[in-house]
Tab-separated table of C-alpha atoms (C1' of nucleotides) in Angstrom:
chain	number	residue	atom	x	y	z
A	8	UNK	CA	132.199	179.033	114.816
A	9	UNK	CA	131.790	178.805	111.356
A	10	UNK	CA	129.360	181.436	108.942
A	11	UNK	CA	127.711	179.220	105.959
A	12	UNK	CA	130.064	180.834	103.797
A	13	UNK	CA	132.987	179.740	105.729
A	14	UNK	CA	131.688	176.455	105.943
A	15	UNK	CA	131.082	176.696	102.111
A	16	UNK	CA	134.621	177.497	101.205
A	17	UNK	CA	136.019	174.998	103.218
A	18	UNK	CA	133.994	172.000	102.075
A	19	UNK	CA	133.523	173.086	98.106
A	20	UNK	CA	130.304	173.245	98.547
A	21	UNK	CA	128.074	176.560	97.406
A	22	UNK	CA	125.776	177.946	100.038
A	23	UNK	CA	122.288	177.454	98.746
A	24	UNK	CA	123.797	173.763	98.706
A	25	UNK	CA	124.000	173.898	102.142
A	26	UNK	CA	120.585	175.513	103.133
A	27	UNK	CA	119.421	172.813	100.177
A	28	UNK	CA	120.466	169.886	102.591
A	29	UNK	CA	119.316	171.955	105.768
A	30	UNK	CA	115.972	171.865	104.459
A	31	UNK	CA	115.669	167.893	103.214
A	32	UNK	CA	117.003	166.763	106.566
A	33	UNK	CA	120.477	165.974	105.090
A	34	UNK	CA	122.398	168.644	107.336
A	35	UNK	CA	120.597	169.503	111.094
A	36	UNK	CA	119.285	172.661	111.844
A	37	UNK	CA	122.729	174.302	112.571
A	38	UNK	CA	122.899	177.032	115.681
A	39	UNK	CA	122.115	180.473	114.952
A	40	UNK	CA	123.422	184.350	115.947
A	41	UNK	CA	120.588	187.033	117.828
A	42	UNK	CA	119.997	188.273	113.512
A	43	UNK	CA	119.364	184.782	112.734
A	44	UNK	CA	122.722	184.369	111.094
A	45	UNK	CA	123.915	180.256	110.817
A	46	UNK	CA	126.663	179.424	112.933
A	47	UNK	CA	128.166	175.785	112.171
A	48	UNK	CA	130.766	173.816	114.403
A	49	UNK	CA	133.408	170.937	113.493
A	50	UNK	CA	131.152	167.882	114.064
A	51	UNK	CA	128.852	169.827	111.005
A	52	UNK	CA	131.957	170.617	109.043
A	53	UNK	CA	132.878	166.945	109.109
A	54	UNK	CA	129.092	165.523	108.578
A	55	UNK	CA	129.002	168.094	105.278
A	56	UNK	CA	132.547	166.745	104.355
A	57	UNK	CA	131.220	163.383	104.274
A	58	UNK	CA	127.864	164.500	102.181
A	59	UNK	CA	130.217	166.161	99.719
A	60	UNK	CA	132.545	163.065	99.207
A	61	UNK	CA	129.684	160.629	98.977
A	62	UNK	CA	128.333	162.800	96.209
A	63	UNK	CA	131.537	162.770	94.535
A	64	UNK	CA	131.532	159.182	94.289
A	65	UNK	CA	128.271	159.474	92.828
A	66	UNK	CA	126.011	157.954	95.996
A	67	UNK	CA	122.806	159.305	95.713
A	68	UNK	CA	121.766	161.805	98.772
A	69	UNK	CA	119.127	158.777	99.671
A	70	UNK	CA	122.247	156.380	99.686
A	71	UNK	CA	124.143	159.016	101.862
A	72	UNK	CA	121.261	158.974	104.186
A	73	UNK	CA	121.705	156.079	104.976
A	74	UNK	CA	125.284	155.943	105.455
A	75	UNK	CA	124.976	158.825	108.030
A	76	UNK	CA	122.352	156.499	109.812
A	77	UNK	CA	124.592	153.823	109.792
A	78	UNK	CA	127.392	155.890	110.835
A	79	UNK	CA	125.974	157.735	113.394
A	80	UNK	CA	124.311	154.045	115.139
A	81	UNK	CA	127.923	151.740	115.533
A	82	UNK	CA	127.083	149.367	116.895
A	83	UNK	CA	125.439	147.065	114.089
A	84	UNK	CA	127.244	144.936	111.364
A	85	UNK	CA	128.888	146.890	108.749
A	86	UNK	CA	127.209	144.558	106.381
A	87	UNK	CA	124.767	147.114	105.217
A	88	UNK	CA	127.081	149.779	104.278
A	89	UNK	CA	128.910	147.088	102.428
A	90	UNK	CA	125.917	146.249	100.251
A	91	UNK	CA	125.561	150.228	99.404
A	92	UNK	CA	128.748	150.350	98.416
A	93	UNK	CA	128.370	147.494	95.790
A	94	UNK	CA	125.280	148.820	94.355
A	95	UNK	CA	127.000	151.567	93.877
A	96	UNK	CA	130.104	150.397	91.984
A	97	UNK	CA	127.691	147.842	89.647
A	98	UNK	CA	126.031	151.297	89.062
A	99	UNK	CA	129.495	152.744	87.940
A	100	UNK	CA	130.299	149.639	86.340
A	101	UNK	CA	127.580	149.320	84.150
A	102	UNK	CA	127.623	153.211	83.082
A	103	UNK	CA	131.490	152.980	82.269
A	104	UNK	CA	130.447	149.894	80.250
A	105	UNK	CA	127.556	151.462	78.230
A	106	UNK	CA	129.543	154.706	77.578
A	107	UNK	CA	132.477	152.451	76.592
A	108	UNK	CA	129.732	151.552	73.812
A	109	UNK	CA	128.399	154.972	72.980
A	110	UNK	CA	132.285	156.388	72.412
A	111	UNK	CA	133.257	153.460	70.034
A	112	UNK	CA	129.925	154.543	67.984
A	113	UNK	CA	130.663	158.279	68.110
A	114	UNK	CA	134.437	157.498	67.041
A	115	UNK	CA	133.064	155.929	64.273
A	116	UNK	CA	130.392	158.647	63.415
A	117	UNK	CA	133.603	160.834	63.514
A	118	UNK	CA	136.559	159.552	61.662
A	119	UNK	CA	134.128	158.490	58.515
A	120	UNK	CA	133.235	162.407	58.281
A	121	UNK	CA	135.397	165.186	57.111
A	122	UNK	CA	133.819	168.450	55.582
A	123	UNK	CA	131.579	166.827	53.068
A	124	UNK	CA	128.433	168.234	52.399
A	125	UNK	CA	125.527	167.322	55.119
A	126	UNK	CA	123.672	165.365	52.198
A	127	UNK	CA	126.833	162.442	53.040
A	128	UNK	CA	127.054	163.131	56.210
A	129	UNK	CA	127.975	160.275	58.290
A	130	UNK	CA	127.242	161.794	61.504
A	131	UNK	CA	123.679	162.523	60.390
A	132	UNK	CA	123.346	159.150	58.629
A	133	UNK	CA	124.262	157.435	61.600
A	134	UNK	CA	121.893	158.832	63.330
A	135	UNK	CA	118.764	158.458	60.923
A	136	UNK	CA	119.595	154.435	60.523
A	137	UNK	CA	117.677	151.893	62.154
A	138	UNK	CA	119.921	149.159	61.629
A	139	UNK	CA	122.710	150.935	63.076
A	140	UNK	CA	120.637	151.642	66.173
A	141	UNK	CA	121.542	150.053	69.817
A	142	UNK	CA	119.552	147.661	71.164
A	143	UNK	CA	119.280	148.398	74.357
A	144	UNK	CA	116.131	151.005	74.004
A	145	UNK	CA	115.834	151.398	78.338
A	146	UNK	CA	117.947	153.083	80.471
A	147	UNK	CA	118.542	156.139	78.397
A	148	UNK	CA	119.311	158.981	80.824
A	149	UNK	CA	121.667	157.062	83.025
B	3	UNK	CA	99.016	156.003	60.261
B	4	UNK	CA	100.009	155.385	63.254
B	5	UNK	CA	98.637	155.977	66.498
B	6	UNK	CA	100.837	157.746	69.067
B	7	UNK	CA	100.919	154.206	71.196
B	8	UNK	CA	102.202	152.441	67.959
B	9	UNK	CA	104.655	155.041	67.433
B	10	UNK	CA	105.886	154.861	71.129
B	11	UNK	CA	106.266	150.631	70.567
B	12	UNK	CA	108.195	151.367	67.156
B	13	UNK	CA	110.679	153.726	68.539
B	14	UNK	CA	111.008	152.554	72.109
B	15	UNK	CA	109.234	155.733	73.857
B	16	UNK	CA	107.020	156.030	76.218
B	17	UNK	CA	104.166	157.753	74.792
B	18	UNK	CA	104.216	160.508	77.448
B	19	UNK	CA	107.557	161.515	76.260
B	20	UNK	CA	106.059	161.888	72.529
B	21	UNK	CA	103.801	164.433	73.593
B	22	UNK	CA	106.705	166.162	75.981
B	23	UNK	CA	108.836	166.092	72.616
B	24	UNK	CA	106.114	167.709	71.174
B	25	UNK	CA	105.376	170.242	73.647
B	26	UNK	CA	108.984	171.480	73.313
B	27	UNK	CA	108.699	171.845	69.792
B	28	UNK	CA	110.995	169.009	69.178
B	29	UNK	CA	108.533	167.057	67.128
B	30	UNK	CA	106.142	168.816	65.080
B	31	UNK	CA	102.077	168.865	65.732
B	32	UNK	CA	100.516	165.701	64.063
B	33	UNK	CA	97.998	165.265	62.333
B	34	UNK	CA	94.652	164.446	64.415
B	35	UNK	CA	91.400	162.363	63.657
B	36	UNK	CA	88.164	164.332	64.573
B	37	UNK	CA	88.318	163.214	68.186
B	38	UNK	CA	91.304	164.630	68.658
B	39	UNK	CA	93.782	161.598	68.878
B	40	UNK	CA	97.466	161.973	67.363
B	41	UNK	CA	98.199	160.376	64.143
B	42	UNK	CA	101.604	159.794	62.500
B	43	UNK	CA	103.259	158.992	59.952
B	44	UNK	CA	106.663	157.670	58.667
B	45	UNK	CA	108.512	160.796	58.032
B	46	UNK	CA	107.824	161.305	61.772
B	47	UNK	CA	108.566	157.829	63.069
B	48	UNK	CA	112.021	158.785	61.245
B	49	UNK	CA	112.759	162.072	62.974
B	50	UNK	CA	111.500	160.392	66.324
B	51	UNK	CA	113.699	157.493	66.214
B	52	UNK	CA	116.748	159.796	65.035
B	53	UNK	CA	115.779	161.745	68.254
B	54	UNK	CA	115.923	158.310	70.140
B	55	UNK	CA	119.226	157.260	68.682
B	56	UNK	CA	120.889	160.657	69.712
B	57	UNK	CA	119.189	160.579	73.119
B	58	UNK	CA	121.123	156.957	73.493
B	59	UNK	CA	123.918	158.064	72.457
B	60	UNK	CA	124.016	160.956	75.039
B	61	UNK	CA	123.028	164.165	73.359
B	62	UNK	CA	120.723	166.345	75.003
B	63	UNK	CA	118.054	167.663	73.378
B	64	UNK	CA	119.485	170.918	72.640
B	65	UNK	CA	122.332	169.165	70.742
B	66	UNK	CA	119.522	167.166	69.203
B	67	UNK	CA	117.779	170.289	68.015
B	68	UNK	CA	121.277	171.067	66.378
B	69	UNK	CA	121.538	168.209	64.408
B	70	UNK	CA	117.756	168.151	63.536
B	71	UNK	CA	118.383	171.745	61.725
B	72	UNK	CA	121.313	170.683	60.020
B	73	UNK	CA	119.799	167.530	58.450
B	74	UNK	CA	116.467	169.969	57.780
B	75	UNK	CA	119.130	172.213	56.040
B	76	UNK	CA	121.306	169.655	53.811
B	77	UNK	CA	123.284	172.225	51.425
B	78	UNK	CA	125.410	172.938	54.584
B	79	UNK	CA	129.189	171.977	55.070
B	80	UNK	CA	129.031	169.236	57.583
B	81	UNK	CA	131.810	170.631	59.658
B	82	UNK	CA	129.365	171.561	62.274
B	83	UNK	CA	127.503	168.403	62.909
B	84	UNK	CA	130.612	166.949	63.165
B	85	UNK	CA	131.918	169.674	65.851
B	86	UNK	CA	128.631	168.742	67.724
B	87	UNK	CA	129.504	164.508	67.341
B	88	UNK	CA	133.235	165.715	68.485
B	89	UNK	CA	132.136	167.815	71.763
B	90	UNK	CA	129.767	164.686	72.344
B	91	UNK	CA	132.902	162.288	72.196
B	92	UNK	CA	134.909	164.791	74.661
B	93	UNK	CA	131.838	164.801	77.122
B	94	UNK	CA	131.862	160.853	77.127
B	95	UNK	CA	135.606	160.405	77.738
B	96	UNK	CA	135.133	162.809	80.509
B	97	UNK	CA	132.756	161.046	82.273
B	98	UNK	CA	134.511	157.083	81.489
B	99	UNK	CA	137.852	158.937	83.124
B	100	UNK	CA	136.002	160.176	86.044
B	101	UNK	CA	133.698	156.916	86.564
B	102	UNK	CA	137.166	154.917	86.182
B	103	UNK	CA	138.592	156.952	89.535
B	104	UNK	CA	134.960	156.013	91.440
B	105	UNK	CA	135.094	152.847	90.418
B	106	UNK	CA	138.606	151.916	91.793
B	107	UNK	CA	138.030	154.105	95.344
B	108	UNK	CA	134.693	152.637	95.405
B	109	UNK	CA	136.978	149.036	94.709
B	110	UNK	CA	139.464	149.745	97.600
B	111	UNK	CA	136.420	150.546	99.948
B	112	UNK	CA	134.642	147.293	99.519
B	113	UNK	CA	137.560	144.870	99.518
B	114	UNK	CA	138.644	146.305	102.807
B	115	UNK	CA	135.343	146.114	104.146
B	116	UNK	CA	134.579	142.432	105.354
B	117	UNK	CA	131.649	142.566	108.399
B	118	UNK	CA	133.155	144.307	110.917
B	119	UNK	CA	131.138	146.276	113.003
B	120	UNK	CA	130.232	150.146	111.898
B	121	UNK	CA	133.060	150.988	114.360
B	122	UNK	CA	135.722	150.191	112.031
B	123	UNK	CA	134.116	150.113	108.497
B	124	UNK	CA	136.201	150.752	105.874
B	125	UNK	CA	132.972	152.317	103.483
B	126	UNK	CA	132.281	154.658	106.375
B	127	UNK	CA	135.941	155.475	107.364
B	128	UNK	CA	136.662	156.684	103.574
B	129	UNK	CA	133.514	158.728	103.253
B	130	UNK	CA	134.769	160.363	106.875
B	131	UNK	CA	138.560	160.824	105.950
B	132	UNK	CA	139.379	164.265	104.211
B	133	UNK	CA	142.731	163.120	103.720
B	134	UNK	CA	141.380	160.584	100.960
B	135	UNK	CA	139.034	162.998	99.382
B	136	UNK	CA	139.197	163.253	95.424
B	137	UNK	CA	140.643	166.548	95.253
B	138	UNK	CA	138.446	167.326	92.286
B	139	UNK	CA	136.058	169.933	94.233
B	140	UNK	CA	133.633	170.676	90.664
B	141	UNK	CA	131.827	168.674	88.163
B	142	UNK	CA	130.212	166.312	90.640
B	143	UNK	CA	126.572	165.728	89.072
B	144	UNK	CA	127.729	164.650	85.592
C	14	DA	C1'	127.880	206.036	111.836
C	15	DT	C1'	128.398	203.957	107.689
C	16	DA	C1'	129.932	201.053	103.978
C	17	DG	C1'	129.783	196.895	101.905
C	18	DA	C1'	130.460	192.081	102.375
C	19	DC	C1'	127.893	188.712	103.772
C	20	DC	C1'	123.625	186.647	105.278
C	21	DC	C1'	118.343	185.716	105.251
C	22	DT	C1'	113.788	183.764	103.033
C	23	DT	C1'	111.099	182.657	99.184
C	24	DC	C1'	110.227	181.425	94.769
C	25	DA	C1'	111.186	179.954	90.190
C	26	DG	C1'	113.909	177.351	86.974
C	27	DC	C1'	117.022	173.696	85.075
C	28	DC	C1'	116.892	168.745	82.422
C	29	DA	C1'	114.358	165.090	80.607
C	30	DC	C1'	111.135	163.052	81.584
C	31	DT	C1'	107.271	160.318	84.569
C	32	DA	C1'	102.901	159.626	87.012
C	33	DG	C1'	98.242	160.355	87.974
C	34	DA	C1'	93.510	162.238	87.819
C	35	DG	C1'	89.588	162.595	85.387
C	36	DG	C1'	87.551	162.447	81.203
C	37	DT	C1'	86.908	161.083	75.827
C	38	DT	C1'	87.445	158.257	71.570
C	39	DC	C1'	88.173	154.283	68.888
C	40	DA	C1'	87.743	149.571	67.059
C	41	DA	C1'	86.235	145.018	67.592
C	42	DG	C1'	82.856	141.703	68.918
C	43	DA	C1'	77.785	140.361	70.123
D	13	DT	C1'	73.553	148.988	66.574
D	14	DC	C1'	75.284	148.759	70.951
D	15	DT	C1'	78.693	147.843	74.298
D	16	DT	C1'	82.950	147.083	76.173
D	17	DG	C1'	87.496	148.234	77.361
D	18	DA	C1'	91.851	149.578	75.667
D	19	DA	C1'	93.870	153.376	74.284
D	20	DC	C1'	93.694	158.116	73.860
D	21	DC	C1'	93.165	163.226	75.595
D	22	DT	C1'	94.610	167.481	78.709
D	23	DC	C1'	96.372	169.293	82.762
D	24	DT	C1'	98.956	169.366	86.822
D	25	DA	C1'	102.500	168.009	89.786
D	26	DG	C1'	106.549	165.476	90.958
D	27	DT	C1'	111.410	163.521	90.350
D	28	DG	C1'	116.796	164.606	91.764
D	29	DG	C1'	120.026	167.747	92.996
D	30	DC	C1'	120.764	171.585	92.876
D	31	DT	C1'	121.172	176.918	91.066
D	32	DG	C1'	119.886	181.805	90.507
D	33	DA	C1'	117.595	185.927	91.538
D	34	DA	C1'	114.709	189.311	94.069
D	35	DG	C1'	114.303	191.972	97.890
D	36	DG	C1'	115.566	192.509	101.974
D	37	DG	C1'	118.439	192.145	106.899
D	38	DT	C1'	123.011	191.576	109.700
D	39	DC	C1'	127.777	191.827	110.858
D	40	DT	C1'	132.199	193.834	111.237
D	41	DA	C1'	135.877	196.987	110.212
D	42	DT	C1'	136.883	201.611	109.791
DNA sequence: ATAGACCCTTCAGCCACTAGAGGTTCAAGA
DNA sequence: TCTTGAACCTCTAGTGGCTGAAGGGTCTAT
């Protein structure tokens, strides 16, 4: 039986993480000692192992949710779990390609500006001119 | 003058974020007719859309803030906005590096994956495997 | 028995907004 | 001048995915 922190060290995950998914309905209500202390077996070690890699390949806990549904009923098509997948790499797709964008502009902000005064400078220049701007004005924060 | 929904068409903002920007002192208080209502004018449709550009181009608005002194302040060296455009440009080749591994797991996951049942579902089996986890524990949320 | 490493709950905060409730003001047309 | 209705106002709360801290309790080795 594993304490939280155990649990926490072996999947790279931080405890408050842990009690974080506990509480949304990500990870079940794990076993506990007399004191109240959480006490987690393998089948949790492996259902937080599978959180924790989803997340690194940027799935959204909703997304994961959904996975563990699928995964824990196998007997449907795998077609669903399919289609999560692709949204998910158009997502990555389409943030490589507007980053792509973004580091040709910065290069450009960069190379054009060495140790003049502000008054010239092309960094801040950049940044005041319309003309220069993008045009996509949505999907900012992505 | 412009009203604060003109200003949010001009600059692509919603007009809620205006008066967030303003809240956190990153615009400064307009001026106001006698009802009340925000009214603007081109010096702050400038600093607004330099905010926007920045924003697009993936500062945060701390770095933002940065820049805004530095342009406020133009007797300055530049060396510093440029520091600020070249931490930017390491951030963003970070993230395209990191998005490039995701998207060719991601890749390998889908191509394998052709409507079998759950059972053997390649999507599901990856997320499952430790073996095939990124070994990159940190830096998942950026 | 005690030290101290670990655990518990609860609450607040982070970023950068976004949404909604419930009310007020403005500008254009009749 | 009056009325309509679009746009404005403030305030509060919520989003996602955690993270940190306060103020305690428990477990285990010595």
């Amino acid at each position: 039986m594993l304490t939280i922190g155990a649990l926490a060290k072996r999947t790279g995950t931080k405890v408050q993480t842990i009690r974080y998914y506990e509480t949304i309905g990500l990870m079940p209500p794990p076993q506990r000692t007399a004191g109240g202390q959480r006490r987690y077996d393998e089948a949790e070690l492996d259902r937080l192992a599978f959180v924790r890699h989803g997340r690194q390949l940027g799935f959204s806990l909703e997304a994961i949710r959904e996975l563990l549904d699928l995964a824990d009923n196998p007997a449907q098509s795998c077609a669903e779990a399919d289609s999560i997948a692709q949204r998910q790499l158009k997502q990555v797709e389409d943030r490589i390609a507007r980053l792509q964008v973004l580091q040709v502009e910065l290069k450009r902000m960069i190379c054009d500006c060495s140790h003049h005064s502000v008054a010239q400078c092309r960094v801040l220049e950049v940044l005041r001119d319309h003309s220069e701007c993008l045009t996509d004005h949505d999907n900012i924060g992505a």
